[in-house]
Coordinates of N, CA and C in Angstrom, one line a residue:
M1 N 66.2 76.1 108.5 CA 65.6 77.3 107.4 C 66.1 78.5 108.7
R2 N 67.2 79.0 108.1 CA 67.8 80.1 109.3 C 67.3 81.3 109.3
F3 N 66.0 81.8 108.2 CA 65.8 82.9 108.7 C 64.2 83.1 108.5
D4 N 63.7 82.0 109.1 CA 62.3 81.8 109.1 C 62.0 83.0 110.0
D5 N 60.6 83.8 109.3 CA 59.9 84.7 110.1 C 60.9 86.3 110.0
R6 N 62.0 86.3 109.4 CA 62.8 87.5 108.9 C 62.6 87.9 107.8
V7 N 62.6 89.5 108.3 CA 62.4 90.4 106.7 C 63.4 90.8 106.3
V8 N 63.7 90.7 104.7 CA 65.1 91.1 104.3 C 64.5 92.1 103.1
L9 N 65.4 93.0 103.3 CA 65.2 94.2 101.9 C 66.7 94.1 101.1
I10 N 66.4 93.7 100.1 CA 67.5 93.9 99.2 C 67.2 94.6 97.9
T11 N 68.5 95.5 97.8 CA 68.2 97.0 96.8 C 69.2 96.2 95.8
G12 N 68.8 96.5 94.3 CA 69.6 96.2 93.2 C 68.7 94.5 93.1
G13 N 68.2 94.4 93.4 CA 67.3 92.6 93.9 C 66.5 92.1 92.6
G14 N 66.6 93.0 91.4 CA 66.0 92.4 90.2 C 66.9 91.7 89.4
R15 N 68.3 91.7 89.7 CA 69.0 91.0 88.8 C 70.5 90.4 89.5
G16 N 71.4 89.6 88.8 CA 72.3 89.4 89.4 C 72.7 89.0 90.7
I17 N 73.4 89.6 91.5 CA 73.8 89.1 93.1 C 72.4 89.3 93.6
G18 N 71.9 90.6 93.7 CA 70.8 90.9 94.2 C 69.6 90.0 94.4
A19 N 69.5 89.3 92.9 CA 68.1 88.4 92.5 C 68.7 86.8 93.1
A20 N 69.9 87.0 93.2 CA 70.3 85.3 93.8 C 70.1 85.6 95.2
S21 N 70.6 86.6 95.7 CA 70.3 86.8 97.3 C 69.1 86.9 97.8
A22 N 68.1 87.3 97.1 CA 66.5 87.2 97.2 C 66.0 85.4 97.4
Q23 N 66.6 84.9 96.6 CA 66.2 83.5 96.3 C 66.8 83.0 97.4
R24 N 68.0 83.1 97.5 CA 69.0 82.6 98.8 C 68.0 82.6 99.9
F25 N 67.8 83.6 100.4 CA 66.9 84.1 101.6 C 65.5 83.4 101.7
A26 N 65.0 83.6 100.6 CA 63.5 83.1 100.6 C 63.4 81.5 100.7
S27 N 64.7 80.7 100.3 CA 64.3 79.6 100.4 C 64.9 79.1 101.7
E28 N 65.5 79.6 102.4 CA 66.0 79.4 104.0 C 65.0 80.2 105.0
G29 N 63.4 80.5 104.5 CA 62.3 81.1 105.2 C 62.3 82.4 105.1
A30 N 62.9 83.3 104.8 CA 62.7 84.6 104.7 C 61.6 85.4 104.2
R31 N 61.0 86.2 104.6 CA 60.0 87.1 103.8 C 60.9 88.2 102.9
V32 N 61.0 88.2 101.8 CA 61.6 89.2 101.1 C 61.2 90.4 100.6
V33 N 61.4 91.6 100.6 CA 61.3 92.7 100.0 C 62.4 93.1 98.7
V34 N 62.0 92.9 97.4 CA 63.2 93.0 96.3 C 62.8 94.1 96.0
S35 N 63.8 95.3 95.8 CA 63.8 96.5 95.3 C 64.6 96.7 94.2
D36 N 64.5 97.5 93.3 CA 65.0 97.8 91.9 C 64.6 99.1 91.6
M37 N 65.5 99.6 90.4 CA 65.1 101.0 90.2 C 63.5 100.9 89.1
D38 N 63.5 99.5 88.4 CA 62.0 99.6 87.7 C 61.4 98.5 88.6
L39 N 60.3 98.4 88.5 CA 59.1 97.5 89.3 C 59.6 96.3 88.4
A40 N 59.4 96.0 87.3 CA 59.2 94.9 86.7 C 60.4 93.9 87.2
P41 N 61.6 94.2 86.9 CA 62.6 93.2 87.5 C 62.6 92.7 88.8
A42 N 62.1 93.7 89.3 CA 61.9 93.2 90.9 C 60.6 92.5 91.0
E43 N 59.5 92.9 90.4 CA 58.2 91.9 90.6 C 59.0 90.4 90.1
E44 N 59.8 90.1 88.9 CA 60.1 88.8 88.2 C 60.9 88.0 89.3
V45 N 61.5 88.8 90.2 CA 62.1 88.5 91.4 C 61.4 87.5 92.7
A46 N 60.5 88.7 92.8 CA 59.6 88.7 94.2 C 58.4 87.9 93.9
N47 N 57.9 87.9 92.9 CA 56.7 87.0 92.8 C 56.7 85.6 92.7
P48 N 57.8 84.9 92.3 CA 57.2 83.6 92.7 C 57.8 83.4 94.3
L49 N 58.4 84.1 95.0 CA 59.0 84.0 95.8 C 57.9 84.7 97.3
K50 N 56.8 84.9 96.7 CA 55.8 85.6 97.6 C 56.5 86.6 98.2
G51 N 57.0 87.5 97.4 CA 57.7 88.5 98.0 C 57.1 90.1 98.0
L52 N 57.7 90.9 98.3 CA 57.0 92.1 98.3 C 58.4 92.9 96.9
A53 N 57.6 94.0 96.1 CA 58.7 93.9 94.9 C 58.1 95.8 95.3
V54 N 59.5 96.3 94.8 CA 59.3 97.8 95.4 C 59.9 98.7 94.4
A55 N 59.4 99.7 93.6 CA 60.5 100.5 92.7 C 60.9 101.4 93.5
C56 N 62.5 101.7 93.3 CA 63.1 102.5 94.2 C 64.3 103.1 93.6
D57 N 64.5 104.4 93.6 CA 66.0 105.0 93.2 C 66.6 105.0 94.2
V58 N 67.6 104.4 94.7 CA 68.1 104.5 96.0 C 68.9 105.7 96.3
T59 N 68.9 106.6 95.3 CA 69.5 108.0 95.5 C 68.9 109.1 95.6
N60 N 67.7 108.6 95.9 CA 66.1 109.5 96.2 C 66.0 109.3 98.1
R61 N 66.2 110.2 99.0 CA 65.8 110.2 99.9 C 64.6 109.7 100.5
E62 N 63.7 110.4 99.9 CA 62.1 110.1 100.0 C 61.8 108.9 99.8
Q63 N 62.3 108.4 98.3 CA 62.0 107.0 98.1 C 62.3 105.8 99.1
V64 N 63.6 105.9 99.3 CA 64.3 105.0 100.1 C 63.6 105.1 101.6
E65 N 62.7 106.3 102.1 CA 62.4 106.3 103.2 C 61.2 105.3 103.2
D66 N 60.1 105.7 102.0 CA 59.2 105.3 102.1 C 59.3 103.8 101.8
M67 N 60.1 103.1 100.7 CA 60.4 101.8 100.7 C 60.9 101.2 102.3
V68 N 61.3 101.6 103.0 CA 62.2 101.2 104.4 C 60.7 101.3 105.1
A69 N 59.5 102.4 105.3 CA 58.8 102.2 106.0 C 57.4 101.4 105.6
R70 N 57.4 101.3 104.3 CA 56.4 100.0 104.0 C 57.1 98.9 103.9
A71 N 58.1 98.6 104.0 CA 58.4 97.1 104.3 C 58.0 96.9 106.0
V72 N 58.3 97.9 107.0 CA 57.8 97.4 107.8 C 56.6 97.5 108.1
R73 N 55.8 98.4 107.5 CA 54.4 98.5 107.4 C 53.9 97.3 107.3
E74 N 53.9 96.7 106.0 CA 53.4 95.2 105.4 C 53.8 94.3 106.1
L75 N 54.9 93.9 106.5 CA 55.8 92.9 106.8 C 56.4 92.8 108.4
G76 N 55.8 93.9 109.2 CA 55.9 93.6 110.3 C 57.1 94.4 111.3
R77 N 58.6 94.4 110.3 CA 59.4 94.5 111.2 C 60.8 94.5 110.2
L78 N 62.0 95.0 110.1 CA 63.0 94.7 109.2 C 64.2 94.3 109.8
D79 N 64.5 92.9 109.4 CA 66.0 92.4 109.9 C 67.0 92.4 109.4
V80 N 67.1 92.3 108.2 CA 68.4 92.3 106.9 C 68.2 93.4 106.3
L81 N 69.2 94.1 105.8 CA 69.3 95.1 104.8 C 70.4 94.5 103.8
V82 N 70.4 94.6 102.3 CA 71.5 93.6 101.8 C 71.4 95.3 100.8
C83 N 72.5 95.5 100.4 CA 72.7 96.9 99.4 C 73.5 96.4 98.3
C84 N 73.0 95.8 97.3 CA 73.3 95.5 95.7 C 73.2 96.2 94.5
A85 N 72.3 97.4 94.9 CA 72.2 98.3 93.9 C 73.4 99.1 93.3
G86 N 73.9 99.3 92.1 CA 75.0 99.8 91.8 C 74.9 99.7 90.2
I87 N 75.8 100.6 89.7 CA 76.0 100.9 88.2 C 77.2 100.8 87.8
I88 N 77.7 101.0 86.7 CA 79.1 101.0 86.0 C 79.2 102.2 85.2
R89 N 79.8 103.1 85.3 CA 80.2 103.9 83.9 C 81.9 104.1 83.8
D90 N 82.3 103.2 83.2 CA 83.9 103.2 83.3 C 84.2 103.9 82.2
N91 N 85.5 104.4 82.5 CA 86.4 104.9 81.5 C 87.7 105.8 82.4
L92 N 88.9 105.8 81.5 CA 90.0 106.6 82.0 C 89.5 107.8 82.5
L93 N 90.5 108.1 83.4 CA 90.4 109.3 84.3 C 90.2 110.7 83.2
F94 N 90.9 110.5 82.0 CA 90.9 111.8 81.4 C 89.7 111.8 80.8
K95 N 89.1 110.9 80.1 CA 87.5 110.6 79.5 C 86.4 110.7 80.2
M96 N 86.7 110.6 81.3 CA 85.6 110.5 82.6 C 85.2 111.8 82.7
S97 N 83.7 111.8 82.7 CA 82.5 113.3 82.7 C 82.6 113.2 84.2
D98 N 81.9 114.5 84.7 CA 81.5 114.5 86.0 C 80.1 113.8 86.2
D99 N 79.4 113.7 84.9 CA 78.1 112.5 84.9 C 78.3 111.1 85.0
D100 N 79.8 110.8 84.9 CA 80.5 109.3 85.0 C 80.3 109.4 86.6
W101 N 81.3 110.3 86.9 CA 81.4 110.4 88.6 C 80.3 110.5 89.3
D102 N 79.7 111.5 89.4 CA 78.3 111.4 90.0 C 77.6 110.4 90.0
A103 N 77.0 109.7 88.9 CA 76.4 108.7 88.6 C 76.6 107.5 89.7
V104 N 78.2 107.2 89.8 CA 78.1 105.8 90.0 C 78.5 106.1 91.6
I105 N 79.2 107.4 92.1 CA 79.1 107.6 93.4 C 77.7 107.6 94.3
D106 N 76.9 108.2 93.6 CA 75.6 108.7 94.2 C 74.8 107.2 94.5
T107 N 75.1 106.5 93.4 CA 74.3 104.9 93.2 C 74.9 104.5 94.3
H108 N 76.1 104.0 94.6 CA 76.6 103.0 95.3 C 77.2 103.9 96.7
L109 N 77.4 105.0 97.0 CA 77.8 105.6 98.2 C 76.5 106.2 98.6
K110 N 75.9 107.0 98.3 CA 75.1 107.8 98.7 C 73.9 106.6 99.0
G111 N 73.2 106.0 97.8 CA 72.5 105.0 98.1 C 72.4 104.2 99.1
T112 N 73.9 103.6 99.1 CA 73.9 103.1 100.6 C 73.6 103.4 101.9
F113 N 74.2 105.0 102.1 CA 73.8 105.9 103.0 C 72.7 105.9 103.5
L114 N 71.6 106.0 102.5 CA 70.5 106.4 102.7 C 69.9 105.3 103.0
C115 N 69.6 104.2 102.5 CA 69.5 103.0 102.8 C 69.6 102.4 104.0
A116 N 70.9 102.6 104.7 CA 71.3 102.1 105.9 C 70.7 103.3 107.2
R117 N 70.8 104.6 106.6 CA 70.1 105.3 107.7 C 68.5 105.2 108.0
A118 N 68.0 105.1 106.7 CA 66.5 104.8 107.0 C 66.3 103.4 107.9
A119 N 67.0 102.0 107.1 CA 67.1 101.0 108.1 C 67.2 100.7 109.5
Q120 N 68.7 101.5 110.0 CA 68.8 101.6 111.1 C 67.9 101.6 112.2
K121 N 66.6 102.8 111.7 CA 65.9 102.9 112.9 C 65.1 102.0 113.3
P122 N 64.5 101.3 112.3 CA 63.6 100.1 113.2 C 64.4 98.8 113.6
M123 N 65.7 98.7 112.9 CA 66.6 98.2 113.9 C 67.1 98.3 115.2
V124 N 67.2 99.5 115.4 CA 67.6 100.1 117.0 C 66.5 100.1 117.5
E125 N 65.3 99.9 117.3 CA 64.5 100.2 118.2 C 64.1 98.4 118.6
Q126 N 64.4 97.6 117.6 CA 63.8 96.3 118.0 C 65.3 95.7 118.4
K127 N 66.3 96.1 118.2 CA 67.8 96.0 118.9 C 68.3 94.9 118.2
S128 N 68.1 94.8 117.5 CA 68.9 93.3 116.3 C 68.6 94.1 115.0
G129 N 69.5 93.2 114.2 CA 69.5 93.8 112.7 C 71.1 93.1 112.1
K130 N 70.9 93.2 110.7 CA 72.0 92.8 109.9 C 72.0 93.8 108.8
M131 N 73.4 94.2 108.4 CA 73.2 94.9 107.3 C 74.6 94.3 106.3
V132 N 74.7 94.2 105.2 CA 75.7 93.9 104.2 C 75.5 94.7 102.9
F133 N 77.0 95.1 103.0 CA 77.1 96.3 101.8 C 78.0 95.4 100.7
L134 N 77.6 95.6 99.4 CA 78.3 94.7 98.2 C 79.5 95.8 97.9
S135 N 80.7 95.6 98.1 CA 81.9 96.0 97.8 C 82.4 95.3 96.3
S136 N 83.7 95.3 96.0 CA 83.9 94.8 95.2 C 85.9 94.6 95.1
T137 N 86.2 93.7 94.7 CA 87.7 93.8 94.5 C 88.5 94.9 93.9
S138 N 87.5 95.8 93.1 CA 87.9 96.8 92.5 C 88.2 98.0 93.5
A139 N 87.8 97.8 94.8 CA 88.2 98.4 95.8 C 89.7 98.8 96.0
L140 N 90.5 97.5 95.6 CA 92.0 97.8 95.8 C 92.4 99.0 94.7
G141 N 91.8 99.3 93.8 CA 92.1 99.7 92.3 C 91.9 99.0 91.0
N142 N 91.4 99.7 90.1 CA 91.0 99.0 88.9 C 91.4 99.8 87.5
R143 N 92.1 99.8 86.4 CA 92.1 100.3 85.5 C 90.8 100.9 84.9
G144 N 90.4 102.2 85.0 CA 89.3 102.5 84.1 C 88.1 102.4 85.1
Q145 N 88.6 102.6 86.4 CA 87.4 102.4 87.1 C 87.6 103.5 88.5
T146 N 88.0 104.9 88.1 CA 88.1 105.9 89.4 C 87.1 105.9 90.2
N147 N 85.8 106.1 89.9 CA 84.4 106.3 90.1 C 84.2 105.1 91.0
Y148 N 83.8 103.7 90.2 CA 83.9 102.8 90.8 C 84.5 102.1 91.7
S149 N 86.1 102.3 91.6 CA 87.1 102.0 92.9 C 86.6 103.0 93.9
A150 N 86.6 104.1 93.5 CA 86.3 105.0 94.8 C 85.1 104.4 96.0
A151 N 83.9 104.4 94.9 CA 82.6 104.1 95.7 C 83.1 103.0 96.3
K152 N 83.6 101.8 95.7 CA 83.4 100.9 96.7 C 84.5 100.9 98.0
A153 N 85.9 101.2 97.6 CA 86.6 101.4 99.0 C 85.6 101.7 100.1
G154 N 84.8 103.1 99.5 CA 84.3 103.9 100.5 C 83.1 102.6 101.2
L155 N 82.1 101.9 100.6 CA 81.7 101.2 101.0 C 82.4 100.2 102.6
Q156 N 83.5 99.9 101.9 CA 84.2 99.0 103.1 C 84.3 100.2 104.2
G157 N 84.5 101.3 104.1 CA 84.7 102.3 105.1 C 83.4 102.6 106.2
M158 N 82.8 102.6 105.0 CA 81.2 102.8 105.7 C 81.1 101.5 106.7
A159 N 81.4 100.4 106.1 CA 80.7 99.4 106.9 C 81.3 99.4 108.4
R160 N 82.7 99.4 108.4 CA 83.6 99.7 109.5 C 82.9 100.6 110.3
T161 N 82.5 101.6 110.0 CA 82.0 102.8 110.6 C 80.9 102.8 111.4
L162 N 79.8 101.9 110.6 CA 78.5 102.1 111.1 C 78.6 100.4 112.1
A163 N 79.6 99.6 111.5 CA 79.5 98.3 112.9 C 80.1 99.2 113.9
I164 N 81.1 100.2 114.3 CA 81.0 100.6 115.6 C 80.1 101.3 116.1
E165 N 79.3 102.0 115.4 CA 78.1 102.8 115.4 C 77.1 102.3 116.4
L166 N 76.7 101.1 115.5 CA 75.3 100.4 115.7 C 75.9 99.0 116.4
G167 N 76.8 98.6 116.7 CA 77.0 97.8 117.2 C 76.3 97.8 118.8
P168 N 76.5 98.8 119.7 CA 75.7 98.6 120.7 C 74.3 98.3 120.7
F169 N 73.7 98.1 119.4 CA 71.9 97.9 119.3 C 72.0 96.6 118.7
N170 N 73.1 95.7 118.8 CA 73.2 94.6 118.3 C 72.5 94.4 116.6
I171 N 73.4 95.3 116.1 CA 73.4 95.6 114.7 C 74.6 95.1 114.1
N172 N 74.8 94.0 113.2 CA 76.2 93.4 112.8 C 76.2 94.3 111.1
V173 N 77.2 95.1 110.7 CA 77.7 95.7 109.9 C 78.6 94.9 108.9
N174 N 78.6 94.3 107.8 CA 79.7 94.1 106.8 C 79.6 94.1 105.6
A175 N 80.8 93.8 104.9 CA 81.0 94.0 103.2 C 81.4 93.0 102.7
V176 N 80.6 92.6 101.3 CA 81.1 91.6 100.6 C 81.6 92.3 99.5
A177 N 83.2 91.8 99.3 CA 83.8 92.2 97.9 C 84.0 91.0 96.8
P178 N 83.2 91.0 95.9 CA 83.3 89.8 94.8 C 84.4 90.4 94.1
G179 N 84.6 89.0 93.4 CA 86.1 89.4 92.4 C 85.0 89.2 90.6
F180 N 85.5 88.6 90.2 CA 84.9 88.2 89.0 C 83.6 87.4 88.9
V181 N 82.5 88.1 88.6 CA 81.2 87.2 88.7 C 80.9 87.7 87.7
E182 N 80.0 86.4 86.9 CA 79.0 86.6 85.9 C 77.9 87.2 85.9
T183 N 77.9 88.3 85.6 CA 76.6 89.0 86.1 C 76.4 89.9 84.7
R184 N 75.1 90.7 84.2 CA 74.9 91.5 83.2 C 76.0 92.6 83.2
M185 N 76.3 93.2 84.6 CA 77.3 93.9 84.6 C 78.6 93.8 83.8
T186 N 79.1 92.3 84.4 CA 80.4 92.0 83.9 C 80.1 91.6 82.2
R187 N 78.9 91.4 81.8 CA 78.9 91.3 80.2 C 79.0 93.0 79.4
A188 N 78.6 93.5 80.5 CA 78.4 95.1 80.1 C 79.9 95.4 79.8
T189 N 80.7 95.1 80.8 CA 82.2 95.6 80.5 C 82.8 94.7 79.3
A190 N 82.6 93.6 78.7 CA 83.0 93.1 77.7 C 82.6 93.7 76.8
D191 N 81.1 94.1 76.4 CA 80.7 94.9 75.6 C 81.2 96.3 75.3
R192 N 81.6 96.7 76.3 CA 82.3 98.1 76.2 C 83.7 98.2 75.5
M193 N 84.4 97.0 76.2 CA 85.8 96.9 75.5 C 85.7 96.2 74.4
G194 N 84.4 95.5 73.5 CA 84.4 95.0 72.2 C 84.9 93.7 72.0
V195 N 84.6 93.0 73.3 CA 85.4 91.6 73.5 C 83.8 90.7 73.5
D196 N 84.3 89.3 73.1 CA 83.2 88.7 73.2 C 83.6 88.1 74.9
F197 N 82.0 87.9 75.1 CA 82.1 87.5 76.5 C 82.4 86.3 77.4
E198 N 82.2 85.2 76.5 CA 83.0 84.1 76.5 C 84.7 83.8 76.6
A199 N 85.2 85.3 75.9 CA 86.7 85.0 75.9 C 87.0 85.8 76.6
F200 N 86.3 86.9 77.1 CA 86.3 87.7 78.6 C 86.5 86.8 79.5
K201 N 85.3 86.1 79.9 CA 85.4 85.2 80.9 C 86.6 84.0 81.0
L202 N 87.1 83.7 79.7 CA 88.3 82.8 80.1 C 89.4 83.6 80.6
G203 N 89.7 84.8 80.1 CA 90.8 85.5 80.4 C 90.5 85.7 81.8
A204 N 89.5 86.3 82.7 CA 89.7 86.5 83.9 C 89.9 84.9 84.5
A205 N 89.4 84.2 83.9 CA 89.4 82.7 85.0 C 90.9 82.3 84.7
S206 N 91.7 82.5 84.1 CA 93.3 82.2 84.0 C 93.7 83.1 85.1
Q207 N 93.3 84.1 85.6 CA 93.7 85.2 86.4 C 93.8 85.1 87.9
I208 N 92.6 83.7 87.9 CA 92.1 83.5 89.3 C 92.9 81.7 89.6
P209 N 92.8 81.6 91.1 CA 93.8 80.2 91.4 C 92.6 79.2 91.3
L210 N 91.3 79.4 91.4 CA 90.4 78.1 91.0 C 90.0 78.1 89.5
R211 N 90.8 78.9 88.4 CA 90.6 78.9 87.4 C 89.2 78.6 86.8
R212 N 88.3 79.5 87.3 CA 87.1 79.7 86.8 C 86.5 81.0 87.6
V213 N 85.5 81.5 87.0 CA 84.9 82.9 87.6 C 83.7 82.4 88.5
G214 N 83.2 83.8 88.9 CA 82.2 83.0 90.3 C 80.9 83.4 89.7
Q215 N 79.8 82.8 90.5 CA 78.4 83.0 90.0 C 77.8 83.4 90.9
P216 N 76.6 84.3 90.8 CA 76.1 85.3 91.4 C 75.3 84.4 92.9
D217 N 75.0 83.1 93.1 CA 74.8 82.4 94.1 C 76.0 82.1 95.0
E218 N 77.1 82.0 94.4 CA 78.1 81.8 95.2 C 78.5 82.8 96.3
I219 N 77.9 84.4 95.3 CA 78.4 85.3 96.6 C 76.9 85.5 97.6
A220 N 75.4 85.2 96.9 CA 75.0 85.2 97.7 C 74.8 84.1 99.2
S221 N 75.8 83.2 99.0 CA 75.8 82.4 100.3 C 76.6 83.2 101.2
V222 N 77.6 83.6 100.8 CA 78.6 84.5 101.8 C 77.3 85.8 102.2
I223 N 76.7 86.3 101.4 CA 75.6 87.2 102.1 C 74.9 86.5 103.1
A224 N 73.9 85.5 102.8 CA 73.5 85.2 103.8 C 73.9 84.7 105.0
F225 N 75.3 83.7 105.0 CA 76.0 83.4 106.4 C 76.4 84.8 107.0
L226 N 76.5 86.0 106.3 CA 76.9 87.1 107.0 C 75.5 87.9 108.0
C227 N 74.5 87.0 107.5 CA 73.2 87.9 108.0 C 72.5 86.4 108.6
S228 N 73.2 85.4 109.0 CA 72.8 84.5 110.1 C 73.1 84.4 111.3
D229 N 72.6 83.9 112.1 CA 73.3 84.1 113.5 C 74.5 83.2 113.6
E230 N 75.1 82.3 112.3 CA 76.2 81.8 112.6 C 77.5 82.9 112.7
S231 N 77.2 84.1 111.9 CA 78.0 85.2 112.3 C 78.1 86.0 113.0
S232 N 77.0 86.0 114.2 CA 76.8 86.8 115.1 C 77.8 87.5 115.6
F233 N 79.1 87.4 115.7 CA 80.2 88.0 116.5 C 81.0 88.6 115.5
V234 N 80.8 88.4 113.9 CA 81.5 89.2 112.8 C 80.7 90.5 112.4
S235 N 81.8 91.6 112.6 CA 80.8 93.0 112.3 C 82.4 93.7 112.0
G236 N 81.9 94.4 110.8 CA 83.0 95.6 110.4 C 83.8 95.1 109.5
Q237 N 83.6 93.9 109.0 CA 84.4 93.3 107.8 C 84.3 93.1 106.6
T238 N 85.1 93.0 106.1 CA 85.0 93.0 104.2 C 85.7 91.5 103.8
I239 N 84.6 90.8 103.6 CA 84.8 89.6 103.1 C 84.9 89.5 101.3
Y240 N 86.4 89.3 101.2 CA 86.6 89.1 99.5 C 86.4 87.7 98.7
V241 N 85.6 87.6 98.0 CA 85.0 86.3 97.7 C 85.5 86.3 96.2
R242 N 86.5 85.5 95.8 CA 87.3 85.9 94.3 C 88.3 84.7 94.2
G243 N 87.8 83.4 94.7 CA 88.6 82.2 94.1 C 89.8 82.3 94.4
G244 N 90.5 83.3 95.6 CA 91.9 83.0 95.6 C 91.8 84.1 97.0
P245 N 93.2 84.4 97.3 CA 93.7 85.3 98.1 C 93.6 86.7 97.3

């Protein structure tokens, strides 16, 4: 039970990788705070885990600060922050609107910044903590994802910088960059392209050395490792989880 009595806050925890991470941490003894834009999916994940569900728009500073304050007030501390909240608004550059850009950058980059800034306060005070930001292989560039790729690359830079700033307070900050993972988000991409999801997965798998797509719990296991004592000397890194190099 690597996370006995530790408090873990997960944004975007109502679905996909965030939900799988909440379940993984709870299974190893953590008390989880599951945050999502809407309360219903957060409760759906948190309630069976006897966790705390919170509705939070991560782009709103007041809501983020209230969420962190509530976690500390009700559970006594904050040991881990996992930022999974994210959206996609894919389009080619000449079709991408200002709103497409702003929504993705604000959710991923600003949202993670606000959460990290709020979470660092209790972590600095207790002189311990772990943060993991969800990046993506799209950080390396991906057609139709100028906004998403820029945001995911930015998260890697943020993780490296905060590892430098927060390291003296015994806080580790890392990023995880998944490849193709079977989630609602990848299904939405297939729908946007007008492609059958099963065919979409087969096409993706053919480009992956392991010849299959990833599952949310496989990403959650890497996130859990980075938040455990086993990775105490790992900070400022981006771990690519993509079924190959």
